[in-house]
């Protein structure tokens, strides 16, 4: 999350969920390290009821299930990883 407090990120997610229009998509790529915050995941799941979320898996070469918000799970949530130019899994990508 860089220098931003997770509660500020959650407030932004809540805002997106409350103000999303039918053609909107939320795209999140956060720099916060290999951190799991259940409240952040809950916020994405709740907001995804009204807005699709595309989440970066992260850049640590680890399982994204331990990273927030990449590990948030729901029918309107899409976590994406990076691939190399040879169409292989990028070694840095979660």
PDB file of C-alpha atoms in Angstrom:
ATOM      1  CA  UNK A   1       0.000   0.000   0.000  1.00  0.00           C
ATOM      2  CA  UNK A   2       3.057   2.170  -0.150  1.00  0.00           C
ATOM      3  CA  UNK A   3       2.688   4.861   2.480  1.00  0.00           C
ATOM      4  CA  UNK A   4      -1.115   4.601   2.602  1.00  0.00           C
ATOM      5  CA  UNK A   5      -2.819   3.036   5.621  1.00  0.00           C
ATOM      6  CA  UNK A   6      -4.918  -0.054   4.810  1.00  0.00           C
ATOM      7  CA  UNK A   7      -8.026   1.652   6.253  1.00  0.00           C
ATOM      8  CA  UNK A   8      -7.662   4.381   3.622  1.00  0.00           C
ATOM      9  CA  UNK A   9      -7.469   1.725   0.907  1.00  0.00           C
ATOM     10  CA  UNK A  10     -10.600   0.066   2.304  1.00  0.00           C
ATOM     11  CA  UNK A  11     -12.401   3.429   2.308  1.00  0.00           C
ATOM     12  CA  UNK A  12     -11.507   3.828  -1.374  1.00  0.00           C
ATOM     13  CA  UNK A  13     -12.808   0.340  -2.151  1.00  0.00           C
ATOM     14  CA  UNK A  14     -16.048   1.129  -0.318  1.00  0.00           C
ATOM     15  CA  UNK A  15     -16.382   4.344  -2.344  1.00  0.00           C
ATOM     16  CA  UNK A  16     -15.952   2.453  -5.613  1.00  0.00           C
ATOM     17  CA  UNK A  17     -18.556  -0.113  -4.579  1.00  0.00           C
ATOM     18  CA  UNK A  18     -21.057   2.598  -3.639  1.00  0.00           C
ATOM     19  CA  UNK A  19     -20.502   4.687  -6.785  1.00  0.00           C
ATOM     20  CA  UNK A  20     -19.895   2.111  -9.505  1.00  0.00           C
ATOM     21  CA  UNK A  21     -21.852   2.500 -12.729  1.00  0.00           C
ATOM     22  CA  UNK A  22     -22.782  -0.354 -15.042  1.00  0.00           C
ATOM     23  CA  UNK A  23     -19.795   0.035 -17.378  1.00  0.00           C
ATOM     24  CA  UNK A  24     -17.168   0.576 -14.635  1.00  0.00           C
ATOM     25  CA  UNK A  25     -14.407  -1.848 -13.664  1.00  0.00           C
ATOM     26  CA  UNK A  26     -12.102  -1.400 -10.676  1.00  0.00           C
ATOM     27  CA  UNK A  27      -8.429  -2.213 -11.336  1.00  0.00           C
ATOM     28  CA  UNK A  28      -6.121  -2.615  -8.337  1.00  0.00           C
ATOM     29  CA  UNK A  29      -2.371  -3.079  -8.216  1.00  0.00           C
ATOM     30  CA  UNK A  30      -1.038  -2.275  -4.766  1.00  0.00           C
ATOM     31  CA  UNK A  31       2.529  -2.114  -3.535  1.00  0.00           C
ATOM     32  CA  UNK A  32       2.360  -3.423  -0.024  1.00  0.00           C
ATOM     33  CA  UNK A  33       4.557  -6.432   0.184  1.00  0.00           C
ATOM     34  CA  UNK A  34       3.508  -9.956   0.947  1.00  0.00           C
ATOM     35  CA  UNK A  35       0.682  -8.994   3.310  1.00  0.00           C
ATOM     36  CA  UNK A  36      -2.669 -10.654   4.039  1.00  0.00           C
ATOM     37  CA  UNK A  37      -5.393  -8.400   5.502  1.00  0.00           C
ATOM     38  CA  UNK A  38      -8.780 -10.093   5.802  1.00  0.00           C
ATOM     39  CA  UNK A  39     -10.630  -6.757   6.142  1.00  0.00           C
ATOM     40  CA  UNK A  40      -9.222  -5.642   2.797  1.00  0.00           C
ATOM     41  CA  UNK A  41     -10.399  -8.855   1.157  1.00  0.00           C
ATOM     42  CA  UNK A  42     -13.858  -8.474   2.723  1.00  0.00           C
ATOM     43  CA  UNK A  43     -14.079  -4.925   1.351  1.00  0.00           C
ATOM     44  CA  UNK A  44     -13.274  -6.108  -2.187  1.00  0.00           C
ATOM     45  CA  UNK A  45     -15.808  -8.945  -1.950  1.00  0.00           C
ATOM     46  CA  UNK A  46     -18.527  -6.552  -0.727  1.00  0.00           C
ATOM     47  CA  UNK A  47     -17.780  -3.911  -3.363  1.00  0.00           C
ATOM     48  CA  UNK A  48     -17.653  -6.527  -6.120  1.00  0.00           C
ATOM     49  CA  UNK A  49     -21.391  -7.030  -5.715  1.00  0.00           C
ATOM     50  CA  UNK A  50     -21.829  -3.795  -7.669  1.00  0.00           C
ATOM     51  CA  UNK A  51     -18.517  -3.487  -9.539  1.00  0.00           C
ATOM     52  CA  UNK A  52     -16.149  -5.998 -11.167  1.00  0.00           C
ATOM     53  CA  UNK A  53     -12.642  -5.980  -9.652  1.00  0.00           C
ATOM     54  CA  UNK A  54      -9.442  -6.891 -11.517  1.00  0.00           C
ATOM     55  CA  UNK A  55      -6.617  -7.470  -9.043  1.00  0.00           C
ATOM     56  CA  UNK A  56      -2.899  -7.841  -9.656  1.00  0.00           C
ATOM     57  CA  UNK A  57      -1.618 -11.114  -8.193  1.00  0.00           C
ATOM     58  CA  UNK A  58       1.582  -9.452  -6.983  1.00  0.00           C
ATOM     59  CA  UNK A  59       5.276  -9.543  -7.770  1.00  0.00           C
ATOM     60  CA  UNK A  60       6.881 -11.789  -5.188  1.00  0.00           C
ATOM     61  CA  UNK A  61       6.931 -15.170  -6.921  1.00  0.00           C
ATOM     62  CA  UNK A  62       4.708 -16.635  -4.202  1.00  0.00           C
ATOM     63  CA  UNK A  63       1.220 -18.045  -3.906  1.00  0.00           C
ATOM     64  CA  UNK A  64      -1.270 -15.175  -4.246  1.00  0.00           C
ATOM     65  CA  UNK A  65      -3.568 -16.829  -1.700  1.00  0.00           C
ATOM     66  CA  UNK A  66      -1.516 -15.155   1.024  1.00  0.00           C
ATOM     67  CA  UNK A  67      -1.664 -11.635  -0.463  1.00  0.00           C
ATOM     68  CA  UNK A  68      -4.401  -9.035  -0.147  1.00  0.00           C
ATOM     69  CA  UNK A  69      -6.360  -8.082  -2.118  1.00  0.00           C
ATOM     70  CA  UNK A  70      -5.187 -10.696  -4.668  1.00  0.00           C
ATOM     71  CA  UNK A  71      -6.619 -13.507  -2.546  1.00  0.00           C
ATOM     72  CA  UNK A  72     -10.132 -12.016  -2.416  1.00  0.00           C
ATOM     73  CA  UNK A  73     -12.527 -14.477  -3.973  1.00  0.00           C
ATOM     74  CA  UNK A  74     -15.903 -13.915  -5.577  1.00  0.00           C
ATOM     75  CA  UNK A  75     -17.843 -14.245  -8.824  1.00  0.00           C
ATOM     76  CA  UNK A  76     -17.035 -10.684  -9.928  1.00  0.00           C
ATOM     77  CA  UNK A  77     -13.335 -10.711  -8.910  1.00  0.00           C
ATOM     78  CA  UNK A  78     -10.496 -11.507 -11.313  1.00  0.00           C
ATOM     79  CA  UNK A  79      -6.908 -11.908 -10.105  1.00  0.00           C
ATOM     80  CA  UNK A  80      -4.335 -11.700 -12.897  1.00  0.00           C
ATOM     81  CA  UNK A  81      -0.694 -12.765 -13.059  1.00  0.00           C
ATOM     82  CA  UNK A  82       2.155 -11.813 -15.344  1.00  0.00           C
ATOM     83  CA  UNK A  83       3.598 -13.900 -18.160  1.00  0.00           C
ATOM     84  CA  UNK A  84       6.898 -13.526 -19.972  1.00  0.00           C
ATOM     85  CA  UNK A  85       7.198 -12.629 -23.641  1.00  0.00           C
ATOM     86  CA  UNK A  86       7.726 -16.378 -24.265  1.00  0.00           C
ATOM     87  CA  UNK A  87       4.244 -17.050 -22.829  1.00  0.00           C
ATOM     88  CA  UNK A  88       5.721 -18.609 -19.700  1.00  0.00           C
ATOM     89  CA  UNK A  89       4.848 -17.789 -16.116  1.00  0.00           C
ATOM     90  CA  UNK A  90       6.904 -14.732 -15.128  1.00  0.00           C
ATOM     91  CA  UNK A  91       9.199 -15.818 -12.295  1.00  0.00           C
ATOM     92  CA  UNK A  92       8.412 -12.707 -10.237  1.00  0.00           C
ATOM     93  CA  UNK A  93       4.637 -13.045 -10.533  1.00  0.00           C
ATOM     94  CA  UNK A  94       2.453 -14.505  -7.811  1.00  0.00           C
TER      95      UNK A  94
END
